[in-house]
Every structure is written in C-alpha cells, then in structure tokens.
Amino acid sequence: MRRDGVREPWVVGVSGASGTPYAAAVISGLLDAGEPVDLIVSRAARLTLLDETGRPFRDAHWVDDLAGWLGRDLGDADVRHWPAGDLAAGPSSGSYRVRGMAVVPASTAACAGIAIGLSKDLLQRSAEVNLKERRPVVVVPRETPVTRSHLEHLISLHDAGAVVLPASPGFYGAGASASAQQLVDFIAGKVLDALGVPHTLFRRWSGELGAARD
Ligand SMILES: Cc1cc2nc3c(=O)[nH]c(=O)nc-3n(C[C@H](O)[C@H](O)[C@H](O)COP(=O)(O)O)c2cc1C
C-alpha cells in the first residue's frame, strides 16, 4: 500500500522456529493482496528453511531463493530483502516508513529478544522499532511445551502492543480431514486478519455446526 506516494511495506521477519510454511503463506497472502513486503530472514531461519524445504536462502540470491520457496514468479511483486545482519537497514529505524510487522514463525529466542529489547539482529530490532512506534506487530510463536520464561516473554510482547498469535490452527474451517496446507493457511489468514489485510485463505465461521463437511 502507498500513502502520499510513499512505499509503506509490511515487514515480515522469519525467525528460526519450525514453521517456514507459515511464513511462505503470509508473504504470498500479502503479495496477493497487492501489499509491499520487506523481508528479513534470520540466520537460524535459513537452517529451518533448509530442513523443511531442502532450499537455501542466500542474501546474494534472495530473489531466486524466495521465488523457489514461495513457488511463484516475483516479476511484478513489490518485495525487498534486507540481510538480517544489516543493523543499518531501513527497518532498523522508526523513521523508515512501514505499516507494521509480522514475525512468523517466531522462535522462543526471537520472542525473548524482542520482549527485552535485545535487538541482536535486524529482525529483533525491526520488531522493537515497530512496537515503540505503536504500529501493528503480530508474533507467531512456535514451540511446545513452553516454559514459564517463554510465557513471560509472550506476556511482555502482549503488553507492549503485539498480537500474540500462536501457531495453533483451528480445524473448524476445513474439518477434521483438513490438509496441512489448509492448517497453514488458517494461521496465515489469522495473521492477515490481525494486520487488516483482506484474504480468502480460510473459510470463516458461518454460525452453522458441520458447515466444513458441506
Ligand atoms: C531445524 C530446527 C528447528 C527448530 N525449531 C524451533 C522451534 O520450533 N521453536 C523454537 O523456538 N526454536 C526452534 N529452533 C531453535 C532456534 O532456531 C534457535 O533458538 C535460534 O537461536 C533462533 O534464532 P532466531 O530467533 O535469531 O532465528 C529450531 C532450530 C532448528 C535447527
């Protein structure tokens, strides 16, 4: 989305928790809605991506690597990539125009770092900046079971204004035979709902029990 002719992207931070399909679905959902995206992929996320997709993510080849990961042509897409180690990058500053941020998936380490203002990399710094600027921030933690400190960090994030949206999909949209992709899309759709971005990623509750079996 552009206001006053200025590009205002959503920052998507991908940290090193399991669940790279959630990130892919959120990025694709934003691009499908015509929203610009600024992407930050943490060092650890490159390991989870390799593990879960067999694909590398390299700063020098990010366009090809992202297109392969998303399984789509990025020809017309308004997407920009910032290396996670670049602490001078645009999203490190509150004066850089963005709409807000999704951290998806969010590792316990990323949740802790954002909650205490560690800013150990660009992902954590950008999330902290968006919180201090009172912009929408959605955090999608993926870990189970959790410790008290995990929970305390999530409470801190909630109190700082973030929407804490655990990667715990509901089955009511697609029914008990839901595919893995439908469960992923449920979470991605909830992230887009929290950001106020329209989507058709899941079937909304109709008020009728059993509608998913129709
Ligand atoms: C294959 C793999 C899967 C992982 N899954 C998770 C996970 O589901 N949740 C989590 O909090 N950390 C997970 N980790 C550990 C994080 O990657 C690790 O804590 C890392 O320091 C997170 O760094 P980041 O927040 O900068 O991305 C996983 C690591 C690997 C290699």
PDB file of C-alpha atoms and ligand atoms in Angstrom:
ATOM      1  CA  MET A   1       0.000   0.000   0.000  1.00  0.00           C
ATOM      2  CA  ARG A   2       1.185   3.521  -0.768  1.00  0.00           C
ATOM      3  CA  ARG A   3       0.100   6.636   1.062  1.00  0.00           C
ATOM      4  CA  ASP A   4       1.156  10.059  -0.238  1.00  0.00           C
ATOM      5  CA  GLY A   5       3.001   8.209  -2.984  1.00  0.00           C
ATOM      6  CA  VAL A   6       5.384   6.714  -0.412  1.00  0.00           C
ATOM      7  CA  ARG A   7       6.020   2.997  -0.293  1.00  0.00           C
ATOM      8  CA  GLU A   8       4.801   1.569   3.019  1.00  0.00           C
ATOM      9  CA  PRO A   9       5.597  -2.136   3.211  1.00  0.00           C
ATOM     10  CA  TRP A  10       4.784  -4.739   5.806  1.00  0.00           C
ATOM     11  CA  VAL A  11       7.930  -6.148   7.367  1.00  0.00           C
ATOM     12  CA  VAL A  12       7.901  -9.949   7.522  1.00  0.00           C
ATOM     13  CA  GLY A  13      10.511 -11.355   9.877  1.00  0.00           C
ATOM     14  CA  VAL A  14      11.184 -15.082   9.545  1.00  0.00           C
ATOM     15  CA  SER A  15      12.987 -16.466  12.591  1.00  0.00           C
ATOM     16  CA  GLY A  16      14.399 -19.919  13.227  1.00  0.00           C
ATOM     17  CA  ALA A  17      11.396 -21.751  14.623  1.00  0.00           C
ATOM     18  CA  SER A  18       9.858 -24.639  12.772  1.00  0.00           C
ATOM     19  CA  GLY A  19       7.041 -23.467  10.513  1.00  0.00           C
ATOM     20  CA  THR A  20       8.538 -21.897   7.396  1.00  0.00           C
ATOM     21  CA  PRO A  21       5.297 -22.773   5.507  1.00  0.00           C
ATOM     22  CA  TYR A  22       3.516 -20.211   7.732  1.00  0.00           C
ATOM     23  CA  ALA A  23       5.962 -17.546   6.588  1.00  0.00           C
ATOM     24  CA  ALA A  24       5.540 -18.524   2.930  1.00  0.00           C
ATOM     25  CA  ALA A  25       1.748 -18.313   3.219  1.00  0.00           C
ATOM     26  CA  VAL A  26       1.862 -14.898   4.920  1.00  0.00           C
ATOM     27  CA  ILE A  27       4.276 -13.463   2.342  1.00  0.00           C
ATOM     28  CA  SER A  28       2.177 -14.853  -0.529  1.00  0.00           C
ATOM     29  CA  GLY A  29      -1.025 -13.569   1.081  1.00  0.00           C
ATOM     30  CA  LEU A  30       0.392 -10.058   1.371  1.00  0.00           C
ATOM     31  CA  LEU A  31       1.638 -10.110  -2.231  1.00  0.00           C
ATOM     32  CA  ASP A  32      -1.721 -11.472  -3.449  1.00  0.00           C
ATOM     33  CA  ALA A  33      -3.383  -8.505  -1.706  1.00  0.00           C
ATOM     34  CA  GLY A  34      -1.052  -6.134  -3.555  1.00  0.00           C
ATOM     35  CA  GLU A  35       0.826  -5.207  -0.381  1.00  0.00           C
ATOM     36  CA  PRO A  36       4.553  -4.438  -0.496  1.00  0.00           C
ATOM     37  CA  VAL A  37       6.759  -6.632   1.661  1.00  0.00           C
ATOM     38  CA  ASP A  38      10.133  -6.052   3.301  1.00  0.00           C
ATOM     39  CA  LEU A  39      11.616  -9.429   4.189  1.00  0.00           C
ATOM     40  CA  ILE A  40      14.107 -10.299   6.936  1.00  0.00           C
ATOM     41  CA  VAL A  41      15.245 -13.924   7.298  1.00  0.00           C
ATOM     42  CA  SER A  42      17.286 -14.660  10.434  1.00  0.00           C
ATOM     43  CA  ARG A  43      20.436 -16.779  10.301  1.00  0.00           C
ATOM     44  CA  ALA A  44      18.701 -19.616  12.135  1.00  0.00           C
ATOM     45  CA  ALA A  45      15.689 -19.419   9.788  1.00  0.00           C
ATOM     46  CA  ARG A  46      17.994 -20.378   6.939  1.00  0.00           C
ATOM     47  CA  LEU A  47      18.570 -23.677   8.772  1.00  0.00           C
ATOM     48  CA  THR A  48      14.865 -24.348   9.315  1.00  0.00           C
ATOM     49  CA  LEU A  49      14.161 -23.429   5.703  1.00  0.00           C
ATOM     50  CA  LEU A  50      16.834 -25.843   4.508  1.00  0.00           C
ATOM     51  CA  ASP A  51      15.478 -28.538   6.821  1.00  0.00           C
ATOM     52  CA  GLU A  52      11.816 -28.053   5.910  1.00  0.00           C
ATOM     53  CA  THR A  53      12.077 -27.293   2.187  1.00  0.00           C
ATOM     54  CA  GLY A  54      15.529 -28.503   1.141  1.00  0.00           C
ATOM     55  CA  ARG A  55      16.163 -24.974  -0.163  1.00  0.00           C
ATOM     56  CA  PRO A  56      18.872 -22.483   0.761  1.00  0.00           C
ATOM     57  CA  PHE A  57      18.208 -18.816   1.407  1.00  0.00           C
ATOM     58  CA  ARG A  58      21.178 -16.695   0.376  1.00  0.00           C
ATOM     59  CA  ASP A  59      21.395 -12.918   0.621  1.00  0.00           C
ATOM     60  CA  ALA A  60      23.153 -12.736  -2.749  1.00  0.00           C
ATOM     61  CA  HIS A  61      20.478 -14.852  -4.474  1.00  0.00           C
ATOM     62  CA  TRP A  62      17.425 -13.895  -2.455  1.00  0.00           C
ATOM     63  CA  VAL A  63      15.126 -13.236  -5.434  1.00  0.00           C
ATOM     64  CA  ASP A  64      15.671 -16.705  -6.900  1.00  0.00           C
ATOM     65  CA  ASP A  65      15.649 -18.361  -3.472  1.00  0.00           C
ATOM     66  CA  LEU A  66      12.435 -16.596  -2.418  1.00  0.00           C
ATOM     67  CA  ALA A  67      10.706 -17.376  -5.723  1.00  0.00           C
ATOM     68  CA  GLY A  68      11.658 -21.050  -5.377  1.00  0.00           C
ATOM     69  CA  TRP A  69      10.492 -21.137  -1.767  1.00  0.00           C
ATOM     70  CA  LEU A  70       7.152 -19.473  -2.485  1.00  0.00           C
ATOM     71  CA  GLY A  71       6.704 -21.354  -5.748  1.00  0.00           C
ATOM     72  CA  ARG A  72       5.740 -18.196  -7.606  1.00  0.00           C
ATOM     73  CA  ASP A  73       7.145 -15.722 -10.073  1.00  0.00           C
ATOM     74  CA  LEU A  74       8.118 -12.489  -8.307  1.00  0.00           C
ATOM     75  CA  GLY A  75       8.158 -10.486 -11.543  1.00  0.00           C
ATOM     76  CA  ASP A  76       5.621  -7.806 -10.519  1.00  0.00           C
ATOM     77  CA  ALA A  77       5.829  -8.320  -6.758  1.00  0.00           C
ATOM     78  CA  ASP A  78       6.854  -5.359  -4.608  1.00  0.00           C
ATOM     79  CA  VAL A  79       9.203  -7.234  -2.306  1.00  0.00           C
ATOM     80  CA  ARG A  80      12.506  -6.142  -0.844  1.00  0.00           C
ATOM     81  CA  HIS A  81      15.000  -8.130   1.176  1.00  0.00           C
ATOM     82  CA  TRP A  82      17.210  -6.887   3.996  1.00  0.00           C
ATOM     83  CA  PRO A  83      20.073  -9.052   5.336  1.00  0.00           C
ATOM     84  CA  ALA A  84      19.423  -9.974   8.969  1.00  0.00           C
ATOM     85  CA  GLY A  85      22.892  -8.774   9.958  1.00  0.00           C
ATOM     86  CA  ASP A  86      22.423  -5.320   8.458  1.00  0.00           C
ATOM     87  CA  LEU A  87      21.659  -3.220  11.518  1.00  0.00           C
ATOM     88  CA  ALA A  88      21.800  -0.049   9.413  1.00  0.00           C
ATOM     89  CA  ALA A  89      18.999  -1.275   7.100  1.00  0.00           C
ATOM     90  CA  GLY A  90      15.808   0.730   6.640  1.00  0.00           C
ATOM     91  CA  PRO A  91      13.650  -1.258   9.098  1.00  0.00           C
ATOM     92  CA  SER A  92      16.165  -0.571  11.897  1.00  0.00           C
ATOM     93  CA  SER A  93      14.790   2.955  12.204  1.00  0.00           C
ATOM     94  CA  GLY A  94      11.389   4.268  13.226  1.00  0.00           C
ATOM     95  CA  SER A  95      11.680   6.962  10.569  1.00  0.00           C
ATOM     96  CA  TYR A  96      11.673   4.334   7.794  1.00  0.00           C
ATOM     97  CA  ARG A  97       8.060   4.074   6.630  1.00  0.00           C
ATOM     98  CA  VAL A  98       6.413   0.700   7.159  1.00  0.00           C
ATOM     99  CA  ARG A  99       2.856  -0.340   8.048  1.00  0.00           C
ATOM    100  CA  GLY A 100       3.840  -2.851  10.726  1.00  0.00           C
ATOM    101  CA  MET A 101       5.402  -6.271  11.082  1.00  0.00           C
ATOM    102  CA  ALA A 102       4.718  -9.973  11.353  1.00  0.00           C
ATOM    103  CA  VAL A 103       7.273 -12.263  12.999  1.00  0.00           C
ATOM    104  CA  VAL A 104       6.351 -15.636  11.544  1.00  0.00           C
ATOM    105  CA  PRO A 105       7.298 -18.135  12.747  1.00  0.00           C
ATOM    106  CA  ALA A 106       8.676 -16.660  15.967  1.00  0.00           C
ATOM    107  CA  SER A 107      11.321 -18.662  17.827  1.00  0.00           C
ATOM    108  CA  THR A 108      11.431 -18.532  21.597  1.00  0.00           C
ATOM    109  CA  ALA A 109      14.788 -16.778  21.175  1.00  0.00           C
ATOM    110  CA  ALA A 110      13.233 -14.109  18.944  1.00  0.00           C
ATOM    111  CA  CYS A 111      10.318 -13.654  21.360  1.00  0.00           C
ATOM    112  CA  ALA A 112      12.762 -13.249  24.241  1.00  0.00           C
ATOM    113  CA  GLY A 113      14.991 -10.849  22.319  1.00  0.00           C
ATOM    114  CA  ILE A 114      12.103  -8.659  21.189  1.00  0.00           C
ATOM    115  CA  ALA A 115      10.491  -8.727  24.643  1.00  0.00           C
ATOM    116  CA  ILE A 116      13.625  -7.476  26.385  1.00  0.00           C
ATOM    117  CA  GLY A 117      14.804  -5.158  23.606  1.00  0.00           C
ATOM    118  CA  LEU A 118      17.935  -7.158  22.824  1.00  0.00           C
ATOM    119  CA  SER A 119      17.977  -6.203  19.113  1.00  0.00           C
ATOM    120  CA  LYS A 120      20.620  -8.831  18.390  1.00  0.00           C
ATOM    121  CA  ASP A 121      19.818  -8.680  14.675  1.00  0.00           C
ATOM    122  CA  LEU A 122      17.697  -6.690  12.219  1.00  0.00           C
ATOM    123  CA  LEU A 123      14.622  -8.874  12.797  1.00  0.00           C
ATOM    124  CA  GLN A 124      14.590  -8.188  16.539  1.00  0.00           C
ATOM    125  CA  ARG A 125      15.462  -4.509  16.071  1.00  0.00           C
ATOM    126  CA  SER A 126      12.695  -4.015  13.494  1.00  0.00           C
ATOM    127  CA  ALA A 127      10.111  -5.644  15.763  1.00  0.00           C
ATOM    128  CA  GLU A 128      11.211  -3.470  18.676  1.00  0.00           C
ATOM    129  CA  VAL A 129      11.018  -0.364  16.455  1.00  0.00           C
ATOM    130  CA  ASN A 130       7.501  -1.197  15.302  1.00  0.00           C
ATOM    131  CA  LEU A 131       6.389  -1.741  18.886  1.00  0.00           C
ATOM    132  CA  LYS A 132       7.837   1.570  20.052  1.00  0.00           C
ATOM    133  CA  GLU A 133       6.220   3.323  17.087  1.00  0.00           C
ATOM    134  CA  ARG A 134       2.890   1.725  18.087  1.00  0.00           C
ATOM    135  CA  ARG A 135       2.438   0.027  14.725  1.00  0.00           C
ATOM    136  CA  PRO A 136       0.728  -3.363  14.340  1.00  0.00           C
ATOM    137  CA  VAL A 137       3.048  -6.215  15.274  1.00  0.00           C
ATOM    138  CA  VAL A 138       1.963  -9.849  15.069  1.00  0.00           C
ATOM    139  CA  VAL A 139       4.121 -12.539  16.647  1.00  0.00           C
ATOM    140  CA  VAL A 140       3.506 -16.209  15.779  1.00  0.00           C
ATOM    141  CA  PRO A 141       5.355 -18.292  18.403  1.00  0.00           C
ATOM    142  CA  ARG A 142       6.069 -21.962  17.614  1.00  0.00           C
ATOM    143  CA  GLU A 143       7.280 -24.090  20.462  1.00  0.00           C
ATOM    144  CA  THR A 144       5.717 -26.755  22.634  1.00  0.00           C
ATOM    145  CA  PRO A 145       5.656 -27.335  25.523  1.00  0.00           C
ATOM    146  CA  VAL A 146       6.651 -23.955  26.908  1.00  0.00           C
ATOM    147  CA  THR A 147       8.499 -22.784  29.984  1.00  0.00           C
ATOM    148  CA  ARG A 148       7.483 -20.050  32.365  1.00  0.00           C
ATOM    149  CA  SER A 149      10.021 -17.699  30.775  1.00  0.00           C
ATOM    150  CA  HIS A 150       8.549 -18.353  27.309  1.00  0.00           C
ATOM    151  CA  LEU A 151       5.141 -17.391  28.679  1.00  0.00           C
ATOM    152  CA  GLU A 152       6.520 -14.324  30.438  1.00  0.00           C
ATOM    153  CA  HIS A 153       8.133 -13.092  27.231  1.00  0.00           C
ATOM    154  CA  LEU A 154       4.820 -13.522  25.398  1.00  0.00           C
ATOM    155  CA  ILE A 155       3.053 -11.531  28.108  1.00  0.00           C
ATOM    156  CA  SER A 156       5.671  -8.797  27.738  1.00  0.00           C
ATOM    157  CA  LEU A 157       5.079  -8.746  23.986  1.00  0.00           C
ATOM    158  CA  HIS A 158       1.323  -8.585  24.521  1.00  0.00           C
ATOM    159  CA  ASP A 159       1.720  -5.737  26.998  1.00  0.00           C
ATOM    160  CA  ALA A 160       3.959  -3.879  24.543  1.00  0.00           C
ATOM    161  CA  GLY A 161       1.126  -3.970  21.990  1.00  0.00           C
ATOM    162  CA  ALA A 162       1.901  -7.054  19.930  1.00  0.00           C
ATOM    163  CA  VAL A 163      -0.774  -9.518  18.864  1.00  0.00           C
ATOM    164  CA  VAL A 164       0.479 -12.893  20.095  1.00  0.00           C
ATOM    165  CA  LEU A 165      -0.928 -15.402  17.616  1.00  0.00           C
ATOM    166  CA  PRO A 166       0.331 -18.902  18.405  1.00  0.00           C
ATOM    167  CA  ALA A 167       0.751 -21.337  15.530  1.00  0.00           C
ATOM    168  CA  SER A 168      -2.223 -23.401  16.708  1.00  0.00           C
ATOM    169  CA  PRO A 169      -4.605 -23.803  13.772  1.00  0.00           C
ATOM    170  CA  GLY A 170      -8.302 -24.451  14.225  1.00  0.00           C
ATOM    171  CA  PHE A 171      -9.935 -27.330  12.359  1.00  0.00           C
ATOM    172  CA  TYR A 172     -13.394 -25.794  12.068  1.00  0.00           C
ATOM    173  CA  GLY A 173     -12.797 -24.149   8.683  1.00  0.00           C
ATOM    174  CA  ALA A 174     -11.831 -27.254   6.746  1.00  0.00           C
ATOM    175  CA  GLY A 175     -12.955 -30.068   9.007  1.00  0.00           C
ATOM    176  CA  ALA A 176     -11.113 -32.960  10.619  1.00  0.00           C
ATOM    177  CA  SER A 177      -9.673 -34.047   7.241  1.00  0.00           C
ATOM    178  CA  ALA A 178      -8.015 -30.645   6.742  1.00  0.00           C
ATOM    179  CA  SER A 179      -4.778 -30.783   4.758  1.00  0.00           C
ATOM    180  CA  ALA A 180      -1.525 -29.447   6.164  1.00  0.00           C
ATOM    181  CA  GLN A 181      -1.778 -26.535   3.713  1.00  0.00           C
ATOM    182  CA  GLN A 182      -5.280 -25.689   4.952  1.00  0.00           C
ATOM    183  CA  LEU A 183      -3.988 -25.606   8.515  1.00  0.00           C
ATOM    184  CA  VAL A 184      -1.078 -23.399   7.445  1.00  0.00           C
ATOM    185  CA  ASP A 185      -3.471 -21.099   5.569  1.00  0.00           C
ATOM    186  CA  PHE A 186      -5.654 -20.822   8.678  1.00  0.00           C
ATOM    187  CA  ILE A 187      -2.752 -19.334  10.632  1.00  0.00           C
ATOM    188  CA  ALA A 188      -1.622 -17.147   7.720  1.00  0.00           C
ATOM    189  CA  GLY A 189      -5.181 -15.861   7.354  1.00  0.00           C
ATOM    190  CA  LYS A 190      -5.358 -15.016  11.050  1.00  0.00           C
ATOM    191  CA  VAL A 191      -2.093 -13.076  10.692  1.00  0.00           C
ATOM    192  CA  LEU A 192      -3.530 -11.120   7.754  1.00  0.00           C
ATOM    193  CA  ASP A 193      -6.732 -10.501   9.747  1.00  0.00           C
ATOM    194  CA  ALA A 194      -4.626  -9.051  12.567  1.00  0.00           C
ATOM    195  CA  LEU A 195      -2.861  -6.773  10.081  1.00  0.00           C
ATOM    196  CA  GLY A 196      -6.166  -5.767   8.461  1.00  0.00           C
ATOM    197  CA  VAL A 197      -5.232  -7.218   5.065  1.00  0.00           C
ATOM    198  CA  PRO A 198      -8.045  -8.895   3.081  1.00  0.00           C
ATOM    199  CA  HIS A 199      -7.659 -12.537   2.091  1.00  0.00           C
ATOM    200  CA  THR A 200      -9.531 -15.718   1.220  1.00  0.00           C
ATOM    201  CA  LEU A 201      -7.135 -18.118   2.933  1.00  0.00           C
ATOM    202  CA  PHE A 202      -9.769 -19.880   5.038  1.00  0.00           C
ATOM    203  CA  ARG A 203     -13.483 -20.348   5.269  1.00  0.00           C
ATOM    204  CA  ARG A 204     -14.888 -18.137   8.027  1.00  0.00           C
ATOM    205  CA  TRP A 205     -17.146 -19.469  10.724  1.00  0.00           C
ATOM    206  CA  SER A 206     -20.669 -19.366   9.350  1.00  0.00           C
ATOM    207  CA  GLY A 207     -22.570 -19.971  12.581  1.00  0.00           C
ATOM    208  CA  GLU A 208     -23.583 -23.427  11.355  1.00  0.00           C
ATOM    209  CA  LEU A 209     -22.113 -26.511  13.010  1.00  0.00           C
ATOM    210  CA  GLY A 210     -20.749 -29.000  10.461  1.00  0.00           C
ATOM    211  CA  ALA A 211     -20.532 -26.491   7.588  1.00  0.00           C
ATOM    212  CA  ALA A 212     -16.953 -27.688   6.884  1.00  0.00           C
ATOM    213  CA  ARG A 213     -18.373 -31.064   5.762  1.00  0.00           C
ATOM    214  CA  ASP A 214     -20.567 -29.469   3.060  1.00  0.00           C
TER     215      ASP A 214
HETATM  216  C1  LIG B   1      15.567 -27.493  12.445  1.00  0.00           C
HETATM  217  C2  LIG B   1      15.371 -26.561  13.608  1.00  0.00           C
HETATM  218  C3  LIG B   1      14.105 -26.395  14.142  1.00  0.00           C
HETATM  219  C4  LIG B   1      13.892 -25.523  15.210  1.00  0.00           C
HETATM  220  N1  LIG B   1      12.623 -25.358  15.684  1.00  0.00           N
HETATM  221  C5  LIG B   1      12.396 -24.460  16.648  1.00  0.00           C
HETATM  222  C6  LIG B   1      11.062 -24.204  17.075  1.00  0.00           C
HETATM  223  O1  LIG B   1      10.080 -24.783  16.606  1.00  0.00           O
HETATM  224  N2  LIG B   1      10.865 -23.227  18.007  1.00  0.00           N
HETATM  225  C7  LIG B   1      11.914 -22.525  18.549  1.00  0.00           C
HETATM  226  O2  LIG B   1      11.662 -21.645  19.375  1.00  0.00           O
HETATM  227  N3  LIG B   1      13.202 -22.760  18.164  1.00  0.00           N
HETATM  228  C8  LIG B   1      13.464 -23.701  17.242  1.00  0.00           C
HETATM  229  N4  LIG B   1      14.750 -23.933  16.821  1.00  0.00           N
HETATM  230  C9  LIG B   1      15.856 -23.264  17.527  1.00  0.00           C
HETATM  231  C10 LIG B   1      16.116 -21.839  17.001  1.00  0.00           C
HETATM  232  O3  LIG B   1      16.453 -21.879  15.638  1.00  0.00           O
HETATM  233  C11 LIG B   1      17.244 -21.195  17.817  1.00  0.00           C
HETATM  234  O4  LIG B   1      16.785 -20.915  19.139  1.00  0.00           O
HETATM  235  C12 LIG B   1      17.793 -19.951  17.192  1.00  0.00           C
HETATM  236  O5  LIG B   1      18.751 -19.384  18.070  1.00  0.00           O
HETATM  237  C13 LIG B   1      16.713 -18.914  16.909  1.00  0.00           C
HETATM  238  O6  LIG B   1      17.341 -17.753  16.383  1.00  0.00           O
HETATM  239  P1  LIG B   1      16.498 -16.583  15.707  1.00  0.00           P
HETATM  240  O7  LIG B   1      15.410 -16.218  16.662  1.00  0.00           O
HETATM  241  O8  LIG B   1      17.517 -15.491  15.534  1.00  0.00           O
HETATM  242  O9  LIG B   1      16.000 -17.043  14.402  1.00  0.00           O
HETATM  243  C14 LIG B   1      14.990 -24.807  15.775  1.00  0.00           C
HETATM  244  C15 LIG B   1      16.268 -24.985  15.230  1.00  0.00           C
HETATM  245  C16 LIG B   1      16.460 -25.842  14.161  1.00  0.00           C
HETATM  246  C17 LIG B   1      17.848 -26.003  13.592  1.00  0.00           C
END
